[in-house]
């Protein structure tokens, strides 16, 4: 396993629309293992493949509910809303307030290609929406209010 470099805002690869995964092979396993290690090392809530320069529809999330891998995710529905602070490993040292759904129903494939469905709420839902946006080339700063330096948010 290896720690991957996390691209920072300004890198054009963060603005691309990522492509579907079609091969559930050793390359994918290695990428997922490296993304997991990179996320844990960075103490983040989520990491999307384009953030490590791989333009594939993959993201991983590490939240209270557990650690999850989403491949070729499809958001089936959203409801409610929440508004609050968000940060991003690709926008170091900043926070901003974003409106997100309170509840998200999503289906995706796991690392073996098997489809699963999850209903996520609150912070988990926020993390999923944030990471999903990365696959579309969208960063939270595109829609955030009150973008501020990290030390001002304490
Ligand atoms: Co992010």
mmCIF file of C-alpha atoms and ligand atoms in Angstrom:
data_model
loop_
_atom_site.group_PDB
_atom_site.id
_atom_site.type_symbol
_atom_site.label_atom_id
_atom_site.label_comp_id
_atom_site.label_asym_id
_atom_site.label_seq_id
_atom_site.Cartn_x
_atom_site.Cartn_y
_atom_site.Cartn_z
ATOM 1 C CA UNK A 1 0.000 0.000 0.000
ATOM 2 C CA UNK A 2 1.069 3.543 -0.533
ATOM 3 C CA UNK A 3 0.068 7.045 0.394
ATOM 4 C CA UNK A 4 -1.199 8.902 -2.665
ATOM 5 C CA UNK A 5 -0.672 12.567 -3.416
ATOM 6 C CA UNK A 6 -3.888 14.559 -2.958
ATOM 7 C CA UNK A 7 -4.370 17.125 -5.728
ATOM 8 C CA UNK A 8 -5.140 20.691 -4.673
ATOM 9 C CA UNK A 9 -7.658 23.151 -6.087
ATOM 10 C CA UNK A 10 -6.320 24.690 -9.267
ATOM 11 C CA UNK A 11 -5.376 21.297 -10.698
ATOM 12 C CA UNK A 12 -7.494 20.768 -13.836
ATOM 13 C CA UNK A 13 -8.017 17.079 -13.065
ATOM 14 C CA UNK A 14 -10.306 18.077 -10.185
ATOM 15 C CA UNK A 15 -12.620 19.678 -12.772
ATOM 16 C CA UNK A 16 -13.056 16.660 -15.054
ATOM 17 C CA UNK A 17 -16.104 14.394 -15.161
ATOM 18 C CA UNK A 18 -14.896 10.927 -14.116
ATOM 19 C CA UNK A 19 -15.509 7.758 -16.106
ATOM 20 C CA UNK A 20 -17.283 4.564 -15.015
ATOM 21 C CA UNK A 21 -15.298 1.625 -13.713
ATOM 22 C CA UNK A 22 -15.636 -1.498 -15.857
ATOM 23 C CA UNK A 23 -12.824 -3.747 -14.585
ATOM 24 C CA UNK A 24 -13.017 -5.050 -11.042
ATOM 25 C CA UNK A 25 -9.435 -6.211 -11.079
ATOM 26 C CA UNK A 26 -6.208 -6.053 -9.086
ATOM 27 C CA UNK A 27 -5.581 -2.450 -10.219
ATOM 28 C CA UNK A 28 -8.880 -1.431 -8.640
ATOM 29 C CA UNK A 29 -8.098 -3.343 -5.440
ATOM 30 C CA UNK A 30 -4.713 -1.647 -5.196
ATOM 31 C CA UNK A 31 -6.214 1.787 -5.832
ATOM 32 C CA UNK A 32 -8.900 1.259 -3.169
ATOM 33 C CA UNK A 33 -6.334 0.047 -0.633
ATOM 34 C CA UNK A 34 -4.168 3.097 -1.319
ATOM 35 C CA UNK A 35 -7.157 5.459 -1.139
ATOM 36 C CA UNK A 36 -8.156 3.965 2.216
ATOM 37 C CA UNK A 37 -4.660 4.398 3.607
ATOM 38 C CA UNK A 38 -4.431 7.941 2.210
ATOM 39 C CA UNK A 39 -7.802 8.908 3.700
ATOM 40 C CA UNK A 40 -6.979 7.476 7.132
ATOM 41 C CA UNK A 41 -3.585 9.185 7.077
ATOM 42 C CA UNK A 42 -5.175 12.535 6.203
ATOM 43 C CA UNK A 43 -7.876 11.993 8.881
ATOM 44 C CA UNK A 44 -10.545 12.954 6.358
ATOM 45 C CA UNK A 45 -14.187 11.893 6.061
ATOM 46 C CA UNK A 46 -13.996 11.072 2.365
ATOM 47 C CA UNK A 47 -11.776 10.848 -0.672
ATOM 48 C CA UNK A 48 -12.689 10.577 -4.354
ATOM 49 C CA UNK A 49 -10.494 9.013 -7.037
ATOM 50 C CA UNK A 50 -10.083 12.257 -9.042
ATOM 51 C CA UNK A 51 -8.509 13.791 -5.922
ATOM 52 C CA UNK A 52 -5.631 11.365 -6.391
ATOM 53 C CA UNK A 53 -5.514 11.948 -10.141
ATOM 54 C CA UNK A 54 -7.574 8.909 -11.179
ATOM 55 C CA UNK A 55 -10.585 10.045 -13.231
ATOM 56 C CA UNK A 56 -12.814 7.106 -12.295
ATOM 57 C CA UNK A 57 -16.197 7.033 -10.565
ATOM 58 C CA UNK A 58 -14.929 5.881 -7.172
ATOM 59 C CA UNK A 59 -15.044 7.387 -3.708
ATOM 60 C CA UNK A 60 -14.464 6.193 -0.172
ATOM 61 C CA UNK A 61 -16.055 7.512 3.010
ATOM 62 C CA UNK A 62 -14.967 7.043 6.626
ATOM 63 C CA UNK A 63 -17.694 8.093 9.053
ATOM 64 C CA UNK A 64 -19.296 7.051 12.344
ATOM 65 C CA UNK A 65 -21.334 4.390 10.484
ATOM 66 C CA UNK A 66 -18.149 2.795 9.152
ATOM 67 C CA UNK A 67 -15.792 2.759 6.205
ATOM 68 C CA UNK A 68 -17.462 2.443 2.793
ATOM 69 C CA UNK A 69 -16.310 2.148 -0.809
ATOM 70 C CA UNK A 70 -18.587 3.394 -3.602
ATOM 71 C CA UNK A 71 -17.888 2.457 -7.215
ATOM 72 C CA UNK A 72 -20.091 3.732 -10.074
ATOM 73 C CA UNK A 73 -22.448 5.348 -7.518
ATOM 74 C CA UNK A 74 -25.961 6.405 -8.485
ATOM 75 C CA UNK A 75 -27.948 8.723 -6.222
ATOM 76 C CA UNK A 76 -31.491 7.330 -6.219
ATOM 77 C CA UNK A 77 -33.093 10.018 -4.111
ATOM 78 C CA UNK A 78 -32.577 12.799 -1.603
ATOM 79 C CA UNK A 79 -34.787 14.467 0.985
ATOM 80 C CA UNK A 80 -34.676 17.195 3.591
ATOM 81 C CA UNK A 81 -31.872 19.639 3.972
ATOM 82 C CA UNK A 82 -28.972 20.506 6.255
ATOM 83 C CA UNK A 83 -26.636 23.453 6.274
ATOM 84 C CA UNK A 84 -23.207 23.521 7.812
ATOM 85 C CA UNK A 85 -19.448 23.637 7.618
ATOM 86 C CA UNK A 86 -17.541 21.544 5.132
ATOM 87 C CA UNK A 87 -13.907 21.126 4.263
ATOM 88 C CA UNK A 88 -12.051 19.183 1.584
ATOM 89 C CA UNK A 89 -8.663 17.495 1.436
ATOM 90 C CA UNK A 90 -8.169 19.239 -1.929
ATOM 91 C CA UNK A 91 -8.857 22.682 -0.446
ATOM 92 C CA UNK A 92 -6.476 22.611 2.490
ATOM 93 C CA UNK A 93 -7.011 24.888 5.450
ATOM 94 C CA UNK A 94 -10.422 26.215 4.414
ATOM 95 C CA UNK A 95 -14.006 25.752 5.562
ATOM 96 C CA UNK A 96 -17.276 26.917 4.090
ATOM 97 C CA UNK A 97 -20.992 26.454 4.718
ATOM 98 C CA UNK A 98 -22.950 24.324 2.264
ATOM 99 C CA UNK A 99 -26.587 23.310 1.936
ATOM 100 C CA UNK A 100 -26.998 19.547 1.396
ATOM 101 C CA UNK A 101 -29.832 17.017 1.600
ATOM 102 C CA UNK A 102 -30.352 15.526 5.070
ATOM 103 C CA UNK A 103 -30.989 12.070 3.654
ATOM 104 C CA UNK A 104 -29.549 10.351 0.567
ATOM 105 C CA UNK A 105 -30.389 6.984 -0.957
ATOM 106 C CA UNK A 106 -27.538 5.731 -3.085
ATOM 107 C CA UNK A 107 -26.609 2.550 -4.879
ATOM 108 C CA UNK A 108 -23.097 1.612 -5.908
ATOM 109 C CA UNK A 109 -20.847 -1.346 -6.586
ATOM 110 C CA UNK A 110 -18.350 -2.690 -4.088
ATOM 111 C CA UNK A 111 -14.757 -3.649 -4.969
ATOM 112 C CA UNK A 112 -16.003 -7.013 -6.287
ATOM 113 C CA UNK A 113 -18.617 -5.435 -8.562
ATOM 114 C CA UNK A 114 -21.577 -6.341 -6.348
ATOM 115 C CA UNK A 115 -24.330 -3.704 -6.157
ATOM 116 C CA UNK A 116 -25.522 -2.464 -2.764
ATOM 117 C CA UNK A 117 -27.870 0.256 -1.577
ATOM 118 C CA UNK A 118 -27.490 2.569 1.404
ATOM 119 C CA UNK A 119 -29.757 5.144 3.003
ATOM 120 C CA UNK A 120 -27.483 7.723 4.631
ATOM 121 C CA UNK A 121 -28.463 10.548 6.956
ATOM 122 C CA UNK A 122 -26.934 13.682 8.435
ATOM 123 C CA UNK A 123 -23.121 13.782 8.273
ATOM 124 C CA UNK A 124 -22.939 10.526 6.281
ATOM 125 C CA UNK A 125 -25.338 11.987 3.682
ATOM 126 C CA UNK A 126 -23.307 15.194 3.528
ATOM 127 C CA UNK A 127 -20.080 13.245 2.977
ATOM 128 C CA UNK A 128 -21.648 11.181 0.183
ATOM 129 C CA UNK A 129 -22.934 14.286 -1.620
ATOM 130 C CA UNK A 130 -19.567 16.031 -1.280
ATOM 131 C CA UNK A 131 -17.660 13.032 -2.653
ATOM 132 C CA UNK A 132 -20.181 12.396 -5.422
ATOM 133 C CA UNK A 133 -19.698 15.986 -6.598
ATOM 134 C CA UNK A 134 -15.967 15.294 -7.055
ATOM 135 C CA UNK A 135 -16.909 12.723 -9.734
ATOM 136 C CA UNK A 136 -18.657 15.531 -11.629
ATOM 137 C CA UNK A 137 -15.753 17.949 -11.272
ATOM 138 C CA UNK A 138 -17.581 19.996 -8.633
ATOM 139 C CA UNK A 139 -15.904 21.292 -5.465
ATOM 140 C CA UNK A 140 -17.811 22.452 -2.380
ATOM 141 C CA UNK A 141 -16.267 25.911 -2.719
ATOM 142 C CA UNK A 142 -18.340 26.343 -5.904
ATOM 143 C CA UNK A 143 -21.477 26.640 -3.766
ATOM 144 C CA UNK A 144 -20.240 27.436 -0.247
ATOM 145 C CA UNK A 145 -21.001 30.578 1.729
ATOM 146 C CA UNK A 146 -18.590 32.196 4.116
ATOM 147 C CA UNK A 147 -15.413 30.429 2.953
ATOM 148 C CA UNK A 148 -12.889 30.965 5.735
ATOM 149 C CA UNK A 149 -9.490 29.904 6.985
ATOM 150 C CA UNK A 150 -9.468 26.881 9.248
ATOM 151 C CA UNK A 151 -8.358 28.738 12.375
ATOM 152 C CA UNK A 152 -11.269 31.193 12.094
ATOM 153 C CA UNK A 153 -13.811 28.371 12.365
ATOM 154 C CA UNK A 154 -12.795 27.347 15.891
HETATM 155 CO CO1 LIG B 1 -13.558 16.997 -1.150
#
